[in-house]
Amino acid sequence: MRIGITCYPTYGGSGVVATELGIELAARGHEVHFISYSQPFRLSGRDNGILYHEVPVSSYPLFEFPPYDLALASRMAEVAEFYKLDLLHVHYAIPHSVSALLARQMLAARGIRLPFVTTLHGTDITLVGLDRGYLPITRYAIQKSDGVTSISNYLKEKTLEDFEITRPIEVIPNFVNCDEYVPIKDGVARAKARLRLAKPDEAILMHLSNFRPVKRVVDVVKIFAGVVREVPAQLVLVGDGPDRSAAEWLAHDLQINDKVHFMGKQERVNELLPLADLMVMPSELESFGLAALEAMACKVPSIATRVGGVTELIDDGVTGLLYPVGNVEDMVAGAVGLLKDRDRLEAMRDAGRKTAQKRFCSSLVVPQYVKYYEQVLGAN
Ligand code: GMT
């Protein structure tokens, strides 16, 4: 198949899923065309079977807001026509599904067929999408998509309810490449790799996100402050975004900044994650929680919040520990308890890797997308 993919190319789960999907599809012999305003950050630019098409957004003195969604629609239509795309797959509804809808109509007028699939990721429904300024057009584009998938049952139900959607939505969960996200074998190799970040007797807590308010990065620092009072530890934060400065200030105010490491945006998170003992994901809301899944595949359990689709990923007490949002005290107690009980931690590490392998490996999930594309193409 020749598949066009549009996503936000910046640091964030929806872009990661879209990029990894493109890479996996290309590895299976499909021709993949990324269409976005810059190259998605996990693409090397040298990936076989993948082409990247930039969307130029020209400015004009009259435009206070250059119309990216229109430029995107034009580029989608061009790329689809020039490269004979079979299908377009857009990730994150706003504005991508609206642009795809326009591109489909533009091409239909020229006798060319371009079905499109919209994948809903989270705040496109739970936050931004609920904004009255966006809701009607987002609802329309979802309703008119040729196929719609969501990354969890939670998000599907939320979309059907809040957007009064009447069309079917297919749930296809987030996935991880279980051959690339692997634990480092215990022993000398792991100990040596960890030495870059911590002393042998110190635990490593890790957080990975785009540091938006919904991720509650300040809670991560608070949780760590409680843990390090009881257990020797270091905190490694991967990613960047609006709340980084608040978290840095808090680490200074609590005088733990020598143990808190802000690594910024990192491309090869699969090399960092296996070095951690625990992932900390105290989010206000997660429609799935890709960071926790990537950690799980590397045998790193999460201390997380019982929100949204997280319960579809983490089995509380078995593959991680779940708490109400903002309950820092209990999250500290849970983390300390696990770090002091190595047998329990080990059992959780193993159970997490098994869950990732059994349910969320790309080898299992990517074929679900391919099957869905075939279904959409067959129905058109
Ligand atoms: O925050 C978002 O909604 C955007 C998105 C992103 O680009 O970071 O994150 C969402 O998509 C991920 C991949 O499908 C999910 O794993 C995240 O749970 C989801 N984030 C939220 O629901 C807050």
Short mmCIF file of C-alpha atoms and ligand atoms in Angstrom, two decimals:
data_model
loop_
_atom_site.label_atom_id
_atom_site.label_comp_id
_atom_site.label_asym_id
_atom_site.label_seq_id
_atom_site.Cartn_x
_atom_site.Cartn_y
_atom_site.Cartn_z
CA MET A 1 0.00 0.00 0.00
CA ARG A 2 1.02 3.63 -0.45
CA ILE A 3 0.13 5.39 2.78
CA GLY A 4 0.31 9.07 3.67
CA ILE A 5 0.77 9.90 7.36
CA THR A 6 0.21 13.28 9.00
CA CYS A 7 1.07 13.97 12.62
CA TYR A 8 2.55 16.58 14.92
CA PRO A 9 6.25 16.11 14.29
CA THR A 10 7.30 17.46 17.69
CA TYR A 11 7.98 15.67 20.96
CA GLY A 12 4.79 13.90 22.11
CA GLY A 13 3.00 10.58 22.15
CA SER A 14 0.80 11.01 19.08
CA GLY A 15 3.80 11.93 16.93
CA VAL A 16 5.76 9.02 18.34
CA VAL A 17 2.98 6.53 17.57
CA ALA A 18 2.55 7.93 14.03
CA THR A 19 6.28 7.85 13.32
CA GLU A 20 6.84 4.39 14.74
CA LEU A 21 3.82 3.17 12.76
CA GLY A 22 5.29 4.61 9.56
CA ILE A 23 8.64 2.94 10.26
CA GLU A 24 6.94 -0.40 10.99
CA LEU A 25 4.76 -0.16 7.86
CA ALA A 26 7.79 0.63 5.68
CA ALA A 27 9.63 -2.34 7.19
CA ARG A 28 6.71 -4.50 6.04
CA GLY A 29 7.07 -3.30 2.44
CA HIS A 30 4.54 -0.45 2.38
CA GLU A 31 5.49 2.93 0.90
CA VAL A 32 5.06 5.63 3.53
CA HIS A 33 4.82 9.39 2.95
CA PHE A 34 4.98 11.70 5.96
CA ILE A 35 3.30 15.05 5.36
CA SER A 36 3.88 17.66 8.08
CA TYR A 37 5.49 21.04 8.79
CA SER A 38 8.79 19.49 9.83
CA GLN A 39 10.34 16.05 9.82
CA PRO A 40 8.97 13.92 12.70
CA PHE A 41 11.64 13.81 15.37
CA ARG A 42 12.07 10.05 15.47
CA LEU A 43 12.70 9.80 11.69
CA SER A 44 16.34 9.66 10.74
CA GLY A 45 15.77 10.90 7.20
CA ARG A 46 17.43 7.79 5.88
CA ASP A 47 14.65 5.30 6.54
CA ASN A 48 13.99 2.88 3.69
CA GLY A 49 10.56 3.13 2.10
CA ILE A 50 9.79 6.46 3.80
CA LEU A 51 9.53 9.83 2.12
CA TYR A 52 9.01 13.11 3.88
CA HIS A 53 7.04 16.03 2.39
CA GLU A 54 7.27 19.37 4.14
CA VAL A 55 4.22 21.61 4.26
CA PRO A 56 5.32 25.15 3.40
CA VAL A 57 3.16 27.74 5.13
CA SER A 58 3.67 31.07 3.44
CA SER A 59 3.01 34.22 5.35
CA TYR A 60 1.44 37.43 4.12
CA PRO A 61 1.12 40.78 5.91
CA LEU A 62 -2.64 40.25 6.06
CA PHE A 63 -2.35 36.90 7.83
CA GLU A 64 -2.05 37.37 11.54
CA PHE A 65 -2.35 33.56 11.72
CA PRO A 66 -0.88 31.75 8.67
CA PRO A 67 -3.46 29.10 7.69
CA TYR A 68 -1.49 25.86 8.26
CA ASP A 69 -4.57 23.64 7.94
CA LEU A 70 -5.20 24.94 4.39
CA ALA A 71 -1.56 24.59 3.35
CA LEU A 72 -1.66 21.06 4.78
CA ALA A 73 -4.83 20.18 2.83
CA SER A 74 -3.22 21.40 -0.41
CA ARG A 75 -0.03 19.45 0.23
CA MET A 76 -1.98 16.30 1.16
CA ALA A 77 -3.87 16.50 -2.15
CA GLU A 78 -0.67 17.11 -4.14
CA VAL A 79 1.26 14.28 -2.53
CA ALA A 80 -1.70 11.91 -2.88
CA GLU A 81 -2.00 12.69 -6.58
CA PHE A 82 1.74 12.69 -7.42
CA TYR A 83 2.53 9.51 -5.48
CA LYS A 84 -0.79 7.74 -6.05
CA LEU A 85 -1.53 7.27 -2.35
CA ASP A 86 -4.07 4.60 -1.50
CA LEU A 87 -4.94 6.13 1.83
CA LEU A 88 -4.15 8.92 4.26
CA HIS A 89 -3.78 8.29 7.99
CA VAL A 90 -3.95 11.37 10.20
CA HIS A 91 -2.98 11.36 13.87
CA TYR A 92 -4.62 13.80 16.30
CA ALA A 93 -7.93 15.10 15.01
CA ILE A 94 -7.24 18.83 15.21
CA PRO A 95 -6.67 20.13 12.55
CA HIS A 96 -5.41 17.07 10.64
CA SER A 97 -8.79 15.37 10.07
CA VAL A 98 -10.25 18.64 8.77
CA SER A 99 -7.36 19.10 6.33
CA ALA A 100 -7.73 15.48 5.19
CA LEU A 101 -11.44 16.01 4.61
CA LEU A 102 -10.67 19.02 2.39
CA ALA A 103 -7.96 17.11 0.50
CA ARG A 104 -10.37 14.23 -0.10
CA GLN A 105 -12.96 16.64 -1.52
CA MET A 106 -10.42 18.46 -3.69
CA LEU A 107 -9.29 15.17 -5.20
CA ALA A 108 -12.82 13.82 -5.64
CA ALA A 109 -13.51 16.83 -7.88
CA ARG A 110 -10.63 15.59 -10.05
CA GLY A 111 -11.90 12.01 -10.07
CA ILE A 112 -9.26 10.77 -7.58
CA ARG A 113 -10.17 8.76 -4.51
CA LEU A 114 -8.41 9.43 -1.20
CA PRO A 115 -9.98 7.74 1.81
CA PHE A 116 -8.60 8.82 5.18
CA VAL A 117 -8.35 7.32 8.65
CA THR A 118 -8.28 9.52 11.75
CA THR A 119 -6.61 8.25 14.91
CA LEU A 120 -7.69 9.94 18.12
CA HIS A 121 -4.92 10.22 20.71
CA GLY A 122 -6.14 12.09 23.75
CA THR A 123 -6.32 15.82 24.26
CA ASP A 124 -7.70 16.19 20.73
CA ILE A 125 -10.85 14.82 22.39
CA THR A 126 -10.50 15.38 26.14
CA LEU A 127 -9.14 18.95 26.17
CA VAL A 128 -8.66 20.88 22.92
CA GLY A 129 -11.55 19.15 21.17
CA LEU A 130 -14.01 20.18 23.86
CA ASP A 131 -13.24 23.85 23.27
CA ARG A 132 -16.44 25.24 21.70
CA GLY A 133 -14.31 26.87 19.01
CA TYR A 134 -13.14 23.50 17.79
CA LEU A 135 -15.86 21.03 18.79
CA PRO A 136 -18.30 21.35 15.86
CA ILE A 137 -15.65 21.07 13.15
CA THR A 138 -13.80 18.27 14.94
CA ARG A 139 -17.05 16.34 15.35
CA TYR A 140 -17.81 16.84 11.66
CA ALA A 141 -14.38 15.65 10.50
CA ILE A 142 -14.50 12.59 12.79
CA GLN A 143 -17.97 11.72 11.61
CA LYS A 144 -16.94 12.09 7.94
CA SER A 145 -13.62 10.18 8.19
CA ASP A 146 -13.55 6.91 6.24
CA GLY A 147 -12.18 5.19 9.31
CA VAL A 148 -11.64 6.25 12.93
CA THR A 149 -9.45 4.55 15.50
CA SER A 150 -8.81 5.43 19.12
CA ILE A 151 -5.93 4.29 21.31
CA SER A 152 -8.08 3.01 24.18
CA ASN A 153 -11.62 2.00 25.05
CA TYR A 154 -11.73 4.92 27.43
CA LEU A 155 -11.06 7.39 24.60
CA LYS A 156 -13.55 5.67 22.32
CA GLU A 157 -16.34 5.96 24.91
CA LYS A 158 -15.38 9.56 25.67
CA THR A 159 -15.54 10.45 21.96
CA LEU A 160 -18.88 8.75 21.39
CA GLU A 161 -20.34 10.47 24.43
CA ASP A 162 -18.84 13.98 24.40
CA PHE A 163 -18.90 14.43 20.63
CA GLU A 164 -22.16 12.53 20.07
CA ILE A 165 -20.46 10.47 17.38
CA THR A 166 -22.67 7.86 15.76
CA ARG A 167 -20.14 6.12 13.51
CA PRO A 168 -18.09 3.09 14.65
CA ILE A 169 -14.67 3.65 16.23
CA GLU A 170 -12.05 0.90 16.20
CA VAL A 171 -9.81 0.61 19.26
CA ILE A 172 -6.17 -0.04 18.34
CA PRO A 173 -3.90 0.45 21.35
CA ASN A 174 -0.50 2.12 21.51
CA PHE A 175 2.34 -0.26 20.74
CA VAL A 176 6.04 -0.72 21.34
CA ASN A 177 8.75 -2.49 19.37
CA CYS A 178 9.60 -5.28 21.82
CA ASP A 179 12.92 -5.94 20.06
CA GLU A 180 14.11 -2.37 20.47
CA TYR A 181 12.64 -1.65 23.89
CA VAL A 182 14.39 -4.32 25.90
CA PRO A 183 15.73 -4.61 29.43
CA ILE A 184 19.50 -4.59 29.81
CA LYS A 185 20.51 -7.95 31.19
CA ASP A 186 21.14 -7.72 34.93
CA GLY A 187 24.75 -7.84 35.99
CA VAL A 188 27.85 -6.02 34.83
CA ALA A 189 26.40 -4.43 31.66
CA ARG A 190 23.44 -2.90 33.49
CA ALA A 191 25.57 -1.79 36.43
CA LYS A 192 28.05 -0.09 34.10
CA ALA A 193 25.41 1.65 32.03
CA ARG A 194 23.68 2.88 35.18
CA LEU A 195 26.93 4.36 36.50
CA ARG A 196 26.49 7.30 34.12
CA LEU A 197 23.42 8.28 36.11
CA ALA A 198 23.74 6.94 39.63
CA LYS A 199 25.99 5.22 42.17
CA PRO A 200 25.58 1.44 42.45
CA ASP A 201 23.43 1.65 45.60
CA GLU A 202 21.14 4.39 44.25
CA ALA A 203 17.75 3.80 42.65
CA ILE A 204 16.90 5.62 39.43
CA LEU A 205 13.43 7.15 39.04
CA MET A 206 12.56 8.33 35.54
CA HIS A 207 9.94 10.56 33.95
CA LEU A 208 9.33 10.94 30.22
CA SER A 209 6.89 13.45 28.75
CA ASN A 210 6.35 16.70 26.89
CA PHE A 211 6.17 18.56 30.24
CA ARG A 212 2.70 19.93 29.61
CA PRO A 213 0.53 20.80 32.66
CA VAL A 214 -1.49 17.58 32.15
CA LYS A 215 1.67 15.57 32.96
CA ARG A 216 2.05 17.15 36.46
CA VAL A 217 5.84 17.25 36.30
CA VAL A 218 5.92 19.21 39.55
CA ASP A 219 4.36 16.16 41.25
CA VAL A 220 7.22 14.08 39.83
CA VAL A 221 9.72 16.25 41.71
CA LYS A 222 7.58 16.18 44.88
CA ILE A 223 7.35 12.38 44.71
CA PHE A 224 11.09 12.10 44.23
CA ALA A 225 11.71 14.45 47.18
CA GLY A 226 9.72 12.05 49.37
CA VAL A 227 11.43 8.95 48.02
CA VAL A 228 14.98 10.25 48.39
CA ARG A 229 14.36 10.91 52.09
CA GLU A 230 14.00 7.13 52.54
CA VAL A 231 16.03 5.54 49.76
CA PRO A 232 19.24 6.72 48.03
CA ALA A 233 18.09 7.72 44.56
CA GLN A 234 18.47 9.96 41.50
CA LEU A 235 15.70 11.40 39.32
CA VAL A 236 16.11 11.55 35.54
CA LEU A 237 13.60 13.63 33.56
CA VAL A 238 13.48 13.13 29.81
CA GLY A 239 11.67 15.62 27.57
CA ASP A 240 10.93 19.31 27.65
CA GLY A 241 7.98 21.66 27.62
CA PRO A 242 6.15 24.46 29.43
CA ASP A 243 6.39 23.06 32.99
CA ARG A 244 10.10 22.30 32.98
CA SER A 245 11.06 25.57 34.62
CA ALA A 246 8.55 25.11 37.48
CA ALA A 247 9.97 21.64 38.11
CA GLU A 248 13.55 22.96 38.05
CA TRP A 249 12.66 25.72 40.53
CA LEU A 250 11.04 23.21 42.86
CA ALA A 251 14.09 20.94 42.75
CA HIS A 252 16.22 23.95 43.74
CA ASP A 253 13.83 25.08 46.48
CA LEU A 254 13.77 21.58 47.96
CA GLN A 255 17.58 21.43 47.68
CA ILE A 256 17.56 18.19 45.77
CA ASN A 257 18.73 19.68 42.46
CA ASP A 258 22.04 17.78 42.62
CA LYS A 259 20.00 14.57 42.35
CA VAL A 260 17.55 15.76 39.69
CA HIS A 261 18.72 15.55 36.09
CA PHE A 262 16.85 17.28 33.27
CA MET A 263 18.06 15.57 30.11
CA GLY A 264 15.88 17.55 27.66
CA LYS A 265 14.50 15.94 24.51
CA GLN A 266 16.18 12.66 23.76
CA GLU A 267 15.73 10.65 20.60
CA ARG A 268 16.85 7.21 21.74
CA VAL A 269 14.72 6.80 24.86
CA ASN A 270 15.04 3.02 24.49
CA GLU A 271 18.64 3.39 25.68
CA LEU A 272 17.67 5.38 28.78
CA LEU A 273 14.50 3.65 29.96
CA PRO A 274 16.08 0.28 30.86
CA LEU A 275 18.42 2.06 33.29
CA ALA A 276 15.52 3.06 35.54
CA ASP A 277 14.06 1.22 38.52
CA LEU A 278 10.75 3.05 38.36
CA MET A 279 8.89 5.26 35.88
CA VAL A 280 6.88 8.11 37.45
CA MET A 281 3.74 9.14 35.51
CA PRO A 282 1.46 11.14 37.84
CA SER A 283 -0.61 12.65 34.98
CA GLU A 284 -3.88 14.48 35.42
CA LEU A 285 -5.14 12.44 32.46
CA GLU A 286 -3.75 9.86 30.05
CA SER A 287 -5.79 8.29 27.31
CA PHE A 288 -3.29 5.46 27.25
CA GLY A 289 0.17 6.30 28.65
CA LEU A 290 2.71 5.39 25.97
CA ALA A 291 5.68 6.30 28.20
CA ALA A 292 4.57 3.70 30.75
CA LEU A 293 4.26 1.07 28.02
CA GLU A 294 7.74 1.81 26.66
CA ALA A 295 9.09 1.54 30.22
CA MET A 296 7.17 -1.69 30.82
CA ALA A 297 8.77 -3.30 27.76
CA CYS A 298 12.14 -2.45 29.32
CA LYS A 299 11.03 -4.09 32.60
CA VAL A 300 10.45 -0.77 34.39
CA PRO A 301 7.19 -0.58 36.39
CA SER A 302 5.33 2.71 36.77
CA ILE A 303 4.05 4.68 39.72
CA ALA A 304 1.10 6.25 37.95
CA THR A 305 -2.36 7.72 38.32
CA ARG A 306 -5.63 5.82 37.90
CA VAL A 307 -6.95 7.95 35.06
CA GLY A 308 -8.36 7.54 31.56
CA GLY A 309 -6.99 4.57 29.67
CA VAL A 310 -4.12 3.85 32.08
CA THR A 311 -6.06 1.00 33.68
CA GLU A 312 -6.21 -0.69 30.24
CA LEU A 313 -2.41 -0.80 30.32
CA ILE A 314 -1.37 -1.12 33.96
CA ASP A 315 -2.75 -3.84 36.20
CA ASP A 316 -2.60 -2.19 39.65
CA GLY A 317 -0.31 -4.14 41.99
CA VAL A 318 0.84 -6.48 39.20
CA THR A 319 2.53 -4.39 36.50
CA GLY A 320 2.63 -1.06 38.35
CA LEU A 321 0.98 0.95 41.11
CA LEU A 322 -1.94 3.32 40.55
CA TYR A 323 -3.10 6.23 42.72
CA PRO A 324 -5.59 9.09 42.63
CA VAL A 325 -4.30 12.25 40.90
CA GLY A 326 -2.25 14.42 43.25
CA ASN A 327 -1.89 11.84 46.01
CA VAL A 328 1.85 12.42 46.33
CA GLU A 329 2.07 10.96 49.82
CA ASP A 330 0.74 7.54 48.79
CA MET A 331 2.82 7.54 45.62
CA VAL A 332 5.94 8.12 47.74
CA ALA A 333 4.95 5.28 50.08
CA GLY A 334 4.28 2.98 47.11
CA ALA A 335 7.60 3.76 45.44
CA VAL A 336 9.58 3.40 48.65
CA GLY A 337 7.83 0.12 49.47
CA LEU A 338 8.70 -1.31 46.05
CA LEU A 339 12.30 -0.14 46.11
CA LYS A 340 12.78 -1.73 49.53
CA ASP A 341 11.15 -5.01 48.47
CA ARG A 342 13.39 -6.22 45.65
CA ASP A 343 11.47 -9.50 45.16
CA ARG A 344 8.19 -7.65 44.60
CA LEU A 345 9.90 -5.19 42.28
CA GLU A 346 11.45 -8.05 40.33
CA ALA A 347 8.07 -9.79 39.96
CA MET A 348 6.55 -6.53 38.70
CA ARG A 349 9.41 -6.01 36.24
CA ASP A 350 8.83 -9.46 34.76
CA ALA A 351 5.05 -9.11 34.67
CA GLY A 352 5.34 -5.78 32.81
CA ARG A 353 7.59 -7.15 30.11
CA LYS A 354 5.23 -10.13 29.68
CA THR A 355 2.20 -7.84 29.30
CA ALA A 356 4.02 -5.72 26.73
CA GLN A 357 4.98 -8.83 24.78
CA LYS A 358 1.56 -10.47 24.98
CA ARG A 359 -0.62 -7.46 24.13
CA PHE A 360 1.25 -4.40 22.92
CA CYS A 361 4.18 -5.40 20.70
CA SER A 362 4.30 -3.74 17.29
CA SER A 363 4.31 -7.23 15.77
CA LEU A 364 0.77 -7.65 17.15
CA VAL A 365 -0.64 -4.16 16.84
CA VAL A 366 0.69 -2.93 13.46
CA PRO A 367 -1.15 -5.74 11.60
CA GLN A 368 -4.35 -4.45 13.23
CA TYR A 369 -3.79 -1.11 11.47
CA VAL A 370 -3.05 -2.84 8.14
CA LYS A 371 -6.22 -4.92 8.49
CA TYR A 372 -8.19 -1.80 9.27
CA TYR A 373 -6.75 0.03 6.22
CA GLU A 374 -7.82 -2.92 4.04
CA GLN A 375 -11.28 -2.79 5.55
CA VAL A 376 -11.56 0.95 4.85
CA LEU A 377 -10.27 0.53 1.28
CA GLY A 378 -12.68 -2.35 0.72
CA ALA A 379 -15.62 -0.30 1.89
CA ASN A 380 -14.80 2.58 -0.46
O1 GMT B 1 -1.45 15.06 25.14
C1 GMT B 1 -2.00 14.60 24.14
O2 GMT B 1 -3.18 14.28 24.04
C2 GMT B 1 -1.22 14.45 22.91
C3 GMT B 1 -0.56 13.16 22.79
C4 GMT B 1 0.84 13.54 22.55
O3 GMT B 1 1.15 13.86 21.40
O4 GMT B 1 1.58 13.57 23.54
O5 GMT B 1 -0.65 12.23 23.89
C5 GMT B 1 -1.70 11.32 23.85
O6 GMT B 1 -1.34 10.32 22.91
C6 GMT B 1 -0.45 9.31 23.36
C7 GMT B 1 -0.17 8.38 22.18
O7 GMT B 1 -1.33 7.83 21.66
C8 GMT B 1 -1.06 8.59 24.56
O8 GMT B 1 -0.23 7.53 24.98
C9 GMT B 1 -1.22 9.62 25.68
O9 GMT B 1 -1.84 8.99 26.78
C10 GMT B 1 -2.09 10.78 25.20
N1 GMT B 1 -2.04 11.86 26.22
C11 GMT B 1 -3.12 12.19 26.93
O10 GMT B 1 -4.20 11.63 26.84
C12 GMT B 1 -2.92 13.32 27.89
#
